[in-house]
Short mmCIF file of C-alpha atoms in Angstrom, two decimals:
data_model
loop_
_atom_site.label_atom_id
_atom_site.label_comp_id
_atom_site.label_asym_id
_atom_site.label_seq_id
_atom_site.Cartn_x
_atom_site.Cartn_y
_atom_site.Cartn_z
CA MET O 13 20.52 17.38 19.73
CA THR O 14 23.02 19.88 18.61
CA ASP O 15 25.18 18.53 15.54
CA PHE O 16 23.55 17.04 12.82
CA THR O 17 23.28 14.02 13.00
CA ALA O 18 24.21 11.57 10.33
CA GLY O 19 22.00 8.76 8.83
CA LYS O 20 23.34 4.74 8.46
CA ILE O 21 21.69 4.68 5.42
CA SER O 22 20.33 1.01 3.23
CA HIS O 23 18.15 -0.55 1.82
CA GLY O 24 15.21 -2.23 3.27
CA GLY O 25 13.75 -4.18 -0.06
CA ASP O 26 14.13 -3.43 -3.89
CA ASP O 27 12.25 -0.96 -4.04
CA TRP O 28 12.26 1.36 -0.38
CA LEU O 29 15.27 2.91 1.04
CA ILE O 30 15.62 3.37 5.04
CA ALA O 31 17.93 6.15 6.90
CA ARG O 32 19.20 4.97 11.29
CA TYR O 33 20.35 7.57 13.68
CA ASP O 34 21.32 7.48 16.67
CA ALA O 35 20.75 10.26 19.26
CA PRO O 36 20.69 11.02 23.09
CA ASP O 37 17.79 13.01 22.37
CA PRO O 38 14.70 11.04 20.46
CA VAL O 39 12.31 14.42 21.04
CA ALA O 40 14.96 16.53 18.78
CA LEU O 41 15.27 13.35 16.58
CA SER O 42 11.50 12.86 15.75
CA ALA O 43 11.65 16.80 14.65
CA ALA O 44 14.59 16.25 13.34
CA LEU O 45 13.27 13.79 11.18
CA GLN O 46 9.76 15.53 10.43
CA ALA O 47 12.35 18.53 9.28
CA ALA O 48 14.15 16.19 6.92
CA ALA O 49 10.87 14.31 6.21
CA SER O 50 9.33 17.54 4.61
CA ARG O 51 12.33 18.06 2.43
CA LEU O 52 12.12 14.60 1.50
CA ARG O 53 8.49 16.32 0.13
CA ASP O 54 9.24 18.55 -1.59
CA GLU O 55 11.44 17.01 -3.85
CA GLY O 56 7.93 15.33 -4.93
CA ASP O 57 9.24 12.26 -6.42
CA TRP O 58 9.03 10.00 -3.25
CA LEU O 59 5.54 7.32 -3.27
CA ASP O 60 5.89 7.64 -0.15
CA ILE O 61 7.73 9.42 3.36
CA VAL O 62 7.52 8.19 6.48
CA PRO O 63 9.16 9.06 9.61
CA GLY O 64 9.53 5.61 11.86
CA LEU O 65 11.18 6.84 15.70
CA ALA O 66 14.19 6.55 14.88
CA GLU O 67 14.73 5.80 11.00
CA LEU O 68 13.62 7.27 7.78
CA CYS O 69 12.50 5.41 5.06
CA VAL O 70 11.29 6.11 1.37
CA ARG O 71 9.52 4.41 -1.25
CA PHE O 72 10.48 5.24 -3.98
CA ASP O 73 9.48 3.34 -7.75
CA PRO O 74 12.30 1.22 -9.39
CA LEU O 75 10.61 1.83 -12.95
CA CYS O 76 10.92 5.44 -12.45
CA GLU O 77 14.82 5.44 -11.03
CA ASN O 78 17.18 2.91 -10.38
CA PRO O 79 18.02 1.36 -6.37
CA ASN O 80 20.80 2.88 -6.37
CA ASP O 81 20.38 5.96 -8.38
CA ALA O 82 17.49 6.82 -5.24
CA LEU O 83 19.76 5.64 -2.76
CA ALA O 84 22.26 8.25 -3.48
CA ARG O 85 19.00 10.67 -3.90
CA PHE O 86 18.21 9.68 -0.40
CA ARG O 87 21.20 10.69 1.31
CA THR O 88 22.10 14.08 -0.18
CA ILE O 89 19.05 14.77 2.28
CA ALA O 90 18.71 11.51 4.76
CA GLY O 91 22.77 11.01 5.18
CA MET O 92 23.15 14.23 7.30
CA ILE O 93 20.44 15.77 8.99
CA ARG O 94 19.72 19.10 10.34
CA PRO O 95 18.65 19.31 14.41
CA ALA O 96 15.42 21.26 14.61
CA ASP O 97 13.41 23.36 17.15
CA VAL O 98 10.51 21.41 18.48
CA CYS O 99 7.91 23.71 16.87
CA GLY O 100 6.09 25.34 20.40
CA ASP O 101 3.57 27.41 19.73
CA LYS O 102 0.73 25.53 19.31
CA VAL O 103 -0.26 23.11 22.12
CA THR O 104 -2.92 20.81 20.72
CA ASP O 105 -4.88 20.06 24.08
CA ILE O 106 -6.07 17.22 24.48
CA PRO O 107 -8.90 16.61 27.52
CA VAL O 108 -8.51 12.50 28.88
CA CYS O 109 -10.43 11.45 31.78
CA TYR O 110 -8.27 8.93 33.31
CA GLY O 111 -8.82 5.78 35.10
CA GLY O 112 -12.28 4.21 35.82
CA ASP O 113 -13.77 1.66 32.07
CA TYR O 114 -11.72 4.57 29.98
CA GLY O 115 -8.50 3.02 31.92
CA PRO O 116 -9.00 -0.27 33.04
CA ASP O 117 -4.82 -0.04 33.71
CA LEU O 118 -4.38 2.45 35.52
CA GLU O 119 -4.55 1.46 38.60
CA VAL O 120 -2.61 -0.92 38.11
CA SER O 121 0.17 0.79 36.53
CA ALA O 122 0.31 2.85 38.97
CA ASP O 123 1.08 0.23 41.65
CA ARG O 124 4.05 -1.26 39.16
CA LEU O 125 5.35 2.43 38.64
CA GLY O 126 5.71 2.96 43.18
CA LEU O 127 3.22 6.40 42.11
CA SER O 128 -0.48 6.45 43.00
CA PRO O 129 -2.86 7.43 40.71
CA ASP O 130 -3.01 11.14 41.33
CA GLU O 131 1.08 10.89 40.15
CA LEU O 132 0.48 9.53 37.57
CA ILE O 133 -1.81 11.48 35.77
CA ALA O 134 -0.43 14.33 36.88
CA LEU O 135 2.53 13.12 35.16
CA HIS O 136 1.22 12.40 32.76
CA SER O 137 -1.21 15.66 32.45
CA GLY O 138 2.27 18.14 33.36
CA GLU O 139 3.71 18.31 30.76
CA SER O 140 4.11 18.89 26.56
CA PHE O 141 5.07 15.83 24.11
CA LEU O 142 5.80 15.79 21.00
CA VAL O 143 3.54 13.62 18.07
CA GLN O 144 6.25 11.55 17.69
CA MET O 145 5.12 9.32 14.56
CA MET O 146 1.69 8.29 12.87
CA GLY O 147 1.28 4.32 12.75
CA PHE O 148 -0.07 1.29 12.98
CA ALA O 149 -3.60 2.62 11.89
CA PRO O 150 -4.89 5.39 10.32
CA GLY O 151 -3.99 8.18 13.20
CA PHE O 152 -2.82 6.44 15.98
CA ALA O 153 -0.07 8.46 17.84
CA TYR O 154 3.16 8.09 19.55
CA CYS O 155 3.84 10.81 21.82
CA GLY O 156 6.27 11.49 23.34
CA GLN O 157 9.13 11.10 24.89
CA THR O 158 6.87 10.45 28.41
CA PRO O 159 9.13 11.06 32.34
CA ALA O 160 11.22 8.16 33.15
CA ALA O 161 9.15 7.63 35.92
CA LEU O 162 6.44 7.00 33.78
CA ALA O 163 8.12 4.48 31.64
CA ILE O 164 6.25 0.50 32.21
CA ASP O 165 5.99 -2.67 29.92
CA ARG O 166 3.74 -3.06 27.16
CA LEU O 167 0.57 -5.74 28.40
CA PRO O 168 1.92 -9.34 28.20
CA GLU O 169 -1.57 -10.29 25.91
CA PRO O 170 -2.85 -7.22 23.48
CA ARG O 171 -6.38 -6.65 24.64
CA ARG O 172 -8.41 -7.77 22.09
CA ARG O 173 -11.01 -4.22 21.80
CA VAL O 174 -9.57 -1.43 23.06
CA GLU O 175 -11.54 1.49 21.95
CA ALA O 176 -10.50 4.35 19.73
CA GLY O 177 -10.10 7.60 21.74
CA SER O 178 -8.23 5.48 24.49
CA ILE O 179 -5.57 6.19 26.28
CA GLY O 180 -2.06 4.44 26.27
CA ILE O 181 1.89 4.03 28.27
CA ALA O 182 4.43 1.92 27.25
CA GLY O 183 8.40 3.06 27.63
CA ARG O 184 8.59 6.55 27.10
CA GLN O 185 6.15 7.35 25.06
CA THR O 186 1.93 8.09 25.31
CA CYS O 187 -0.59 6.49 22.60
CA LEU O 188 -3.22 7.28 21.50
CA TYR O 189 -5.41 4.74 19.55
CA SER O 190 -7.46 6.34 17.01
CA LEU O 191 -9.53 3.17 16.13
CA ALA O 192 -11.51 0.23 17.87
CA GLY O 193 -9.21 -2.78 17.84
CA PRO O 194 -6.92 -4.54 19.25
CA GLY O 195 -4.39 -3.50 21.67
CA GLY O 196 -1.20 -3.78 23.37
CA TRP O 197 -0.78 -1.21 25.55
CA PRO O 198 -1.52 -0.49 29.23
CA LEU O 199 -5.27 1.96 29.40
CA ILE O 200 -4.83 5.22 31.78
CA GLY O 201 -7.16 7.03 30.12
CA ARG O 202 -9.65 7.76 26.82
CA THR O 203 -10.64 11.32 25.00
CA PRO O 204 -13.96 11.42 23.74
CA LEU O 205 -12.54 13.14 21.48
CA THR O 206 -12.17 11.69 17.69
CA LEU O 207 -8.67 11.12 16.31
CA PHE O 208 -9.52 10.21 12.96
CA ASP O 209 -12.47 10.30 10.95
CA PRO O 210 -12.40 9.61 7.15
CA GLY O 211 -15.74 11.74 6.53
CA ARG O 212 -14.10 14.75 8.31
CA ASP O 213 -13.18 17.96 6.01
CA GLU O 214 -9.40 16.82 8.13
CA PRO O 215 -9.60 13.68 8.87
CA PHE O 216 -7.36 13.09 11.14
CA LEU O 217 -6.39 15.36 14.22
CA LEU O 218 -3.05 15.40 15.73
CA LYS O 219 -0.22 15.20 12.95
CA ALA O 220 3.75 13.97 13.27
CA GLY O 221 5.01 17.29 14.36
CA GLN O 222 2.27 19.04 15.78
CA GLN O 223 2.95 19.25 20.10
CA VAL O 224 0.19 18.23 22.95
CA ARG O 225 -0.87 18.36 26.22
CA PHE O 226 -3.26 15.98 28.09
CA ARG O 227 -6.06 17.62 30.50
CA ALA O 228 -7.71 15.89 33.13
CA ILE O 229 -11.61 16.33 32.91
CA ASP O 230 -14.07 14.00 34.52
CA GLU O 231 -16.76 11.85 33.65
CA ALA O 232 -19.25 15.09 33.14
CA GLU O 233 -17.23 16.78 30.74
CA PHE O 234 -15.79 13.85 29.68
CA ALA O 235 -19.93 12.78 28.33
CA ARG O 236 -20.20 16.20 27.25
CA LEU O 237 -17.36 16.58 24.92
CA ALA O 238 -18.05 13.82 23.69
CA GLU O 239 -21.84 14.90 22.73
CA ALA O 240 -20.62 18.40 21.32
CA GLY O 241 -18.08 15.66 18.51
CA MET M 70 -29.28 -0.10 -11.38
CA ALA M 71 -26.60 -2.26 -9.06
CA LEU M 72 -24.79 -5.70 -8.07
CA ARG M 73 -26.91 -7.52 -4.83
CA ILE M 74 -25.05 -9.51 -2.44
CA ASP M 75 -27.33 -12.75 -1.77
CA ARG M 76 -23.68 -15.04 -0.50
CA ALA M 77 -21.71 -12.48 0.36
CA GLY M 78 -19.02 -15.67 1.83
CA LEU M 79 -15.94 -14.97 4.08
CA ALA M 80 -14.21 -12.09 2.50
CA THR M 81 -15.44 -10.09 0.14
CA SER M 82 -14.56 -6.24 -0.29
CA LEU M 83 -14.43 -3.85 -3.34
CA GLN M 84 -11.00 -3.07 -3.42
CA ASP M 85 -8.88 -1.58 -6.64
CA ALA M 86 -5.17 -0.26 -7.40
CA GLY M 87 -5.71 0.85 -3.66
CA ARG M 88 -3.78 3.89 -1.42
CA ARG M 89 -0.83 5.67 -2.50
CA GLY M 90 1.75 8.55 -0.21
CA VAL M 91 -1.29 8.05 2.94
CA ALA M 92 1.42 5.62 4.86
CA HIS M 93 3.23 8.19 6.98
CA LEU M 94 -0.40 8.99 8.27
CA GLY M 95 -0.99 5.39 9.44
CA VAL M 96 -2.97 4.43 6.66
CA PRO M 97 -1.72 1.12 4.99
CA PRO M 98 -1.17 1.03 0.60
CA GLY M 99 -4.83 -1.62 0.48
CA GLY M 100 -6.43 -2.74 -3.07
CA ALA M 101 -6.84 -5.75 -4.66
CA MET M 102 -4.11 -8.18 -3.77
CA ASP M 103 -3.28 -10.32 -6.49
CA CYS M 104 -2.56 -7.04 -8.74
CA LEU M 105 -2.00 -9.31 -11.68
CA SER M 106 -5.54 -11.33 -11.23
CA LEU M 107 -7.56 -6.66 -10.43
CA ALA M 108 -6.16 -6.45 -14.05
CA LEU M 109 -7.19 -8.75 -16.18
CA ALA M 110 -10.67 -9.25 -14.58
CA ASN M 111 -10.54 -5.61 -15.74
CA TRP M 112 -9.08 -5.81 -18.87
CA LEU M 113 -11.49 -7.89 -19.91
CA VAL M 114 -14.38 -6.11 -19.35
CA GLY M 115 -12.02 -3.26 -20.42
CA LYS M 116 -11.84 -1.58 -18.16
CA ALA M 117 -8.67 0.34 -16.80
CA THR M 118 -6.44 -2.23 -15.14
CA GLY M 119 -7.19 -0.58 -11.12
CA ALA M 120 -10.53 -0.62 -11.82
CA THR M 121 -12.93 -1.28 -8.75
CA ALA M 122 -13.90 -5.00 -8.17
CA VAL M 123 -14.96 -7.17 -6.16
CA GLU M 124 -12.44 -9.29 -4.84
CA ILE M 125 -13.41 -12.87 -3.16
CA THR M 126 -12.42 -15.33 -0.67
CA LEU M 127 -11.21 -18.71 -0.56
CA THR M 128 -14.88 -19.31 0.13
CA GLY M 129 -16.59 -17.92 -3.19
CA ALA M 130 -19.88 -15.64 -3.36
CA ALA M 131 -23.15 -15.05 -4.68
CA MET M 132 -25.07 -12.37 -6.26
CA THR M 133 -27.54 -11.11 -9.00
CA PHE M 134 -27.15 -8.99 -11.78
CA GLU M 135 -29.82 -6.14 -11.29
CA ALA M 136 -29.00 -4.56 -14.57
CA ARG M 137 -27.75 -5.85 -18.33
CA MET M 138 -23.58 -5.98 -17.72
CA ALA M 139 -19.86 -7.46 -19.11
CA PHE M 140 -18.84 -9.40 -16.18
CA ALA M 141 -15.47 -11.36 -16.52
CA LEU M 142 -13.83 -13.44 -13.33
CA ALA M 143 -9.76 -14.48 -13.09
CA GLY M 144 -7.33 -14.87 -9.79
CA GLY M 145 -7.77 -18.44 -8.23
CA ARG M 146 -9.42 -21.25 -9.58
CA ALA M 147 -13.81 -22.29 -8.17
CA ASP M 148 -16.05 -24.20 -9.83
CA ILE M 149 -18.32 -20.58 -11.28
CA THR M 150 -22.27 -20.34 -12.74
CA LEU M 151 -24.79 -17.96 -14.48
CA ASN M 152 -28.04 -18.93 -13.78
CA GLY M 153 -26.48 -22.97 -13.14
CA GLN M 154 -24.86 -22.95 -16.28
CA PRO M 155 -20.64 -22.65 -15.64
CA VAL M 156 -18.75 -19.90 -16.71
CA ALA M 157 -14.92 -20.07 -17.37
CA MET M 158 -12.48 -17.50 -15.94
CA TYR M 159 -10.61 -14.50 -18.26
CA GLU M 160 -12.97 -14.45 -20.50
CA GLN M 161 -15.52 -11.74 -21.36
CA HIS M 162 -19.14 -12.64 -20.27
CA ARG M 163 -23.37 -11.32 -20.70
CA ALA M 164 -25.50 -11.22 -17.54
CA ASN M 165 -28.88 -9.88 -18.47
CA PRO M 166 -31.29 -8.38 -14.75
CA GLY M 167 -32.11 -11.44 -12.88
CA ASP M 168 -28.80 -13.59 -13.47
CA VAL M 169 -27.53 -15.12 -10.61
CA LEU M 170 -23.21 -16.04 -10.52
CA GLU M 171 -21.77 -18.05 -8.61
CA ILE M 172 -18.98 -18.73 -7.28
CA GLY M 173 -17.32 -21.79 -6.17
CA ALA M 174 -15.54 -21.96 -3.59
CA VAL M 175 -11.36 -21.31 -4.05
CA GLN M 176 -9.86 -24.78 -5.31
CA ALA M 177 -6.51 -23.45 -6.18
CA GLY M 178 -5.31 -19.98 -4.62
CA CYS M 179 -7.61 -17.81 -2.15
CA ARG M 180 -8.93 -14.90 -4.01
CA ILE M 181 -10.79 -14.67 -7.36
CA TYR M 182 -12.08 -11.24 -8.47
CA LEU M 183 -15.06 -9.97 -10.17
CA ALA M 184 -15.42 -6.90 -12.65
CA VAL M 185 -19.16 -6.02 -14.43
CA SER M 186 -18.55 -3.60 -17.05
CA ASP M 187 -20.74 -1.32 -15.16
CA ALA M 188 -18.99 1.29 -12.64
CA LEU M 189 -18.97 -0.27 -9.56
CA GLN M 190 -19.65 2.96 -6.57
CA GLY M 191 -17.43 2.43 -3.71
CA ASP M 192 -16.60 5.33 -1.05
CA LYS M 193 -13.72 6.70 -2.27
CA ILE M 194 -11.45 8.59 0.26
CA PHE M 195 -7.51 8.63 0.33
CA GLY M 196 -7.92 8.71 -3.49
CA SER M 197 -8.94 4.75 -3.71
CA ALA M 198 -12.12 3.01 -3.69
CA SER M 199 -10.24 0.40 -1.20
CA THR M 200 -11.88 -1.10 1.55
CA TYR M 201 -10.47 -1.19 3.91
CA ALA M 202 -12.73 -2.87 6.62
CA SER M 203 -10.19 -2.67 9.62
CA GLY M 204 -9.63 1.46 9.46
CA GLY M 205 -14.24 0.99 8.58
CA PHE M 206 -12.82 3.25 5.26
CA GLY M 207 -13.46 2.93 1.60
CA GLY M 208 -15.48 0.27 -0.68
CA HIS M 209 -19.16 -0.44 0.10
CA GLN M 210 -20.15 1.20 3.66
CA GLY M 211 -15.97 1.19 4.47
CA ARG M 212 -16.83 -2.83 5.65
CA MET M 213 -16.34 -6.42 3.92
CA LEU M 214 -20.06 -7.32 1.84
CA ALA M 215 -22.32 -8.77 3.89
CA ASP M 216 -25.68 -10.92 2.65
CA GLY M 217 -28.49 -8.93 1.13
CA ASP M 218 -25.48 -5.58 0.13
CA VAL M 219 -26.81 -3.70 -2.93
CA ILE M 220 -23.71 -1.96 -4.49
CA ALA M 221 -24.38 -0.04 -7.21
CA THR M 222 -23.49 0.99 -10.25
CA VAL M 223 -22.68 2.72 -12.91
CA GLY M 224 -23.84 1.78 -16.75
CA ARG M 225 -22.10 2.29 -19.71
CA GLU M 226 -20.75 1.53 -22.72
CA GLU M 227 -21.00 -2.98 -22.80
CA PRO M 228 -17.10 -3.05 -24.27
CA ASP M 229 -15.69 -5.84 -27.10
CA LYS M 230 -14.85 -9.37 -26.52
CA ARG M 231 -12.89 -10.01 -24.55
CA VAL M 232 -10.51 -13.82 -23.46
CA ALA M 233 -7.27 -13.41 -21.92
CA PRO M 234 -5.13 -16.24 -24.01
CA GLN M 235 -3.71 -18.86 -21.61
CA LYS M 236 -0.66 -17.50 -21.05
CA PHE M 237 -1.48 -14.66 -19.27
CA HIS M 238 -3.92 -16.20 -16.43
CA PRO M 239 -1.85 -16.66 -12.91
CA PHE M 240 0.35 -19.68 -12.29
CA LEU M 241 -1.13 -21.16 -8.88
CA ASN M 242 0.97 -22.93 -7.09
CA LYS M 243 0.67 -24.75 -3.21
CA GLY M 244 4.02 -23.96 -2.99
CA TRP M 245 5.57 -20.58 -3.81
CA VAL M 246 8.13 -19.20 -4.33
CA LEU M 247 8.80 -15.48 -4.40
CA ARG M 248 11.77 -13.46 -4.18
CA ALA M 249 12.76 -10.65 -1.83
CA VAL M 250 15.81 -8.68 -0.72
CA PRO M 251 17.57 -8.94 2.94
CA GLY M 252 15.73 -6.83 5.24
CA PRO M 253 17.32 -3.41 7.22
CA GLU M 254 17.57 -6.73 9.85
CA ALA M 255 18.72 -9.31 8.08
CA GLY M 256 21.14 -9.28 10.10
CA LEU M 257 19.89 -9.82 13.34
CA LEU M 258 19.77 -13.20 12.77
CA ASP M 259 22.33 -15.82 13.39
CA LYS M 260 24.07 -17.81 10.38
CA ALA M 261 21.87 -20.90 10.56
CA SER M 262 18.24 -18.52 11.15
CA ARG M 263 20.32 -16.67 7.85
CA ASP M 264 20.32 -19.98 5.87
CA THR M 265 16.59 -21.05 7.31
CA LEU M 266 15.03 -17.26 6.05
CA PHE M 267 16.03 -18.21 2.46
CA THR M 268 16.25 -21.69 1.46
CA GLU M 269 13.43 -23.91 3.83
CA ALA M 270 9.99 -24.22 1.95
CA PHE M 271 7.42 -22.25 5.32
CA ARG M 272 3.81 -23.30 5.83
CA ALA M 273 1.31 -20.45 6.08
CA SER M 274 -0.59 -21.01 9.04
CA GLN M 275 -4.83 -19.95 9.95
CA ARG M 276 -3.53 -16.40 10.66
CA ALA M 277 -4.29 -15.23 7.37
CA SER M 278 -6.55 -11.94 5.98
CA ARG M 279 -5.66 -9.12 4.31
CA GLN M 280 -3.65 -8.13 6.93
CA GLY M 281 -0.24 -11.08 5.64
CA ALA M 282 -0.28 -14.29 6.85
CA GLU M 283 2.06 -16.03 9.32
CA LEU M 284 4.77 -18.53 8.49
CA ASP M 285 4.39 -20.78 11.32
CA LYS M 286 7.51 -22.82 10.63
CA PRO M 287 9.68 -22.89 10.32
CA VAL M 288 10.57 -21.21 13.58
CA LEU M 289 13.93 -18.43 13.27
CA THR M 290 15.64 -18.05 16.64
CA LEU M 291 15.67 -14.64 16.45
CA GLY M 292 16.78 -14.29 20.74
CA GLU M 293 16.80 -10.80 22.52
CA ALA M 294 17.01 -9.01 19.61
CA ALA M 295 13.48 -9.25 18.99
CA ARG M 296 11.93 -5.99 20.00
CA MET M 297 13.28 -2.54 18.20
CA GLN M 298 11.74 0.81 18.06
CA SER M 299 8.60 0.43 15.15
CA GLY M 300 9.24 1.79 13.25
CA PRO M 301 8.03 2.29 9.09
CA VAL M 302 6.67 -1.64 7.26
CA PHE M 303 5.25 -1.69 3.70
CA PRO M 304 3.51 -4.47 1.63
CA GLY M 305 5.72 -7.61 1.43
CA THR M 306 7.53 -6.71 4.11
CA VAL M 307 8.61 -9.78 6.20
CA GLN M 308 8.82 -8.86 9.97
CA CYS M 309 9.79 -11.22 12.52
CA PRO M 310 7.68 -11.41 16.26
CA PRO M 311 9.57 -12.97 19.59
CA SER M 312 7.59 -16.10 17.90
CA GLY M 313 10.07 -16.90 15.01
CA LYS M 314 7.33 -17.29 13.18
CA PRO M 315 7.55 -14.54 10.66
CA TYR M 316 4.08 -12.98 9.43
CA LEU M 317 4.45 -11.44 5.84
CA LEU M 318 2.44 -8.70 5.70
CA MET M 319 0.34 -7.91 3.15
CA ALA M 320 -1.79 -4.70 1.68
CA ASP M 321 -4.42 -3.86 4.45
CA ALA M 322 -1.63 -4.76 6.79
CA GLN M 323 0.07 -1.58 9.83
CA THR M 324 2.52 1.47 8.42
CA THR M 325 5.09 0.68 11.30
CA GLY M 326 6.48 -2.48 13.24
CA GLY M 327 8.14 -2.89 16.01
CA TYR M 328 9.19 -6.31 15.46
CA PRO M 329 12.68 -7.23 12.69
CA ARG M 330 11.93 -6.64 9.03
CA LEU M 331 13.99 -9.20 8.00
CA ALA M 332 12.66 -9.17 3.80
CA GLN M 333 11.06 -7.09 1.80
CA VAL M 334 9.35 -9.66 -0.57
CA ILE M 335 10.19 -8.38 -4.27
CA ARG M 336 7.62 -5.86 -5.72
CA ALA M 337 7.53 -7.81 -8.90
CA ASP M 338 6.28 -11.01 -6.88
CA ARG M 339 4.26 -8.67 -4.24
CA HIS M 340 1.02 -10.10 -5.94
CA LEU M 341 1.64 -13.70 -5.42
CA THR M 342 1.05 -13.21 -2.12
CA GLY M 343 -2.48 -12.32 -1.85
CA GLN M 344 -2.73 -15.92 -3.22
CA ILE M 345 -1.14 -17.80 -0.72
CA LYS M 346 -3.61 -19.35 1.33
CA PRO M 347 -3.56 -21.84 4.94
CA GLY M 348 -1.49 -24.37 4.78
CA ASP M 349 0.39 -23.82 2.49
CA THR M 350 4.34 -23.41 1.44
CA VAL M 351 6.39 -20.01 0.57
CA ARG M 352 9.92 -20.02 -0.04
CA PHE M 353 11.16 -16.81 0.04
CA MET M 354 14.11 -16.52 -2.51
CA ALA M 355 17.47 -14.05 -2.06
CA VAL M 356 17.82 -10.86 -4.92
CA GLU M 357 19.79 -7.97 -4.76
CA PRO M 358 17.34 -4.29 -5.79
CA GLU M 359 19.17 -3.87 -8.64
CA GLU M 360 18.13 -7.50 -9.95
CA ALA M 361 14.58 -7.56 -7.95
CA THR M 362 14.36 -4.04 -10.96
CA GLN M 363 15.30 -6.18 -13.45
CA ILE M 364 12.67 -8.75 -12.45
CA LEU M 365 10.50 -6.26 -13.24
CA ARG M 366 11.32 -4.81 -16.27
CA GLU M 367 11.02 -8.39 -17.67
CA LYS M 368 7.65 -9.17 -15.65
CA ASN M 369 6.61 -5.80 -16.92
CA SER M 370 7.15 -6.52 -19.91
CA LEU M 371 5.08 -9.86 -20.91
CA TYR M 372 2.42 -8.08 -19.79
CA ALA M 373 2.79 -4.99 -21.78
CA GLU M 374 1.84 -7.19 -24.95
CA LEU M 375 -1.89 -7.51 -24.03
CA PHE M 376 -2.46 -4.71 -20.95
CA GLY M 377 0.33 -1.91 -22.76
CA GLU M 378 1.39 -0.48 -19.40
CA ASP M 379 3.09 -2.08 -16.35
CA ILE M 380 1.35 -3.42 -13.52
CA PHE M 381 3.43 -4.62 -10.96
#
């Protein structure tokens, strides 16, 4: 994305607005969305500012601002978003124990993708990815974009229980499950890091706009890191 | 000083007015499913309208007061007794240590709010003590209440007696009309399905929780368009998964979703969604955002006489 990207702006509901973008590079778009979100945050008046993967939503208070006035105000920032650099300086290291009980779908996913499990792991841990969006659950991170060779469908039926720390892949993304619960992404591994802890000073390990890089570890190191907390 | 839960029932939890400004972290607003009933119960005991109260769902609950305090109930209709003697909703009552409050099964609506004059002690996280059970935080140990739980209370001055006039009681129904603005992906519906969405009565299925309610018939047709990139959703958003069964999101809904957003129940009517129970019917009535604002202002002004502030 070398130029400004125009957003299609509309009312999402009576008290929220949406800007939708069509850009060829989803990672550059995500970075631009994060930059626009932080400009909106500087304005201060929005109740919520939530970037999606290819859109940006804001919630406003209709008792304070008429919906069409809010729309006009939103347009000044979201109407044209600037290309932004992916902040490349800091990459968070995410140790992952791939396969086995921690990644029950590793082998079948590799098989479906025409890769060996090791090849899949090498592709997944071979480069850094951008945290494009936090959503679904507190601290749940959508990261991308992953190599085309890893693009796989979600599970036909979601699992009833996915453990916290599980790493999934689907489409051109990889996700980190912050909480135990149901989930539909094929699971290839698990990190011993605690992604979300409401009791911690900083509850969230990751935030949108940050970069992550996965690193393969064995079960012994997983146990060691899990114990170290 | 405390409130002891003798029978927690299906889904009883501590809730207040919910969280703000945390959706981008994946944290839903949470809070009372019916903000009007929460406000009424709190008003009756002289508290701030958004103070922490006990939300009780469908099957009722029973609890024992371990200190002297005033209490009041609002919301769904049920038989309620204190030490076996009937007590009326929408009135303030006094309880003494050892008094047992029993809330029967909800006969109309879905959720009842119990407010007490003492301060209920919940874990405050992201600016709210609301229980978000799927995230394991807020309220009492981050979970729905269980039999035997003891919720600590901090004594406050006893409030003046209060009764809420009938005209302020929520209107309970089995058939709900919710005004809604067409959502960002409403255009994906063909003409027939769009007409269906804004005219037919949908049935609320058994899939119902604080996250939302599935409307299982009639079924809408979206075809191939039914999958999209995940984007933000909010309480009141009506999503439509490939099954064609619309899902009405509520307080504890996930913050992003990958299904078309067909409609958004307007802020003025969102409190009603908390009283929808399985088997009820729901109709959506299309309105424009400017109209929704007008409705919101009018509804707030109706209640301003009682609350002296905007509660919707």
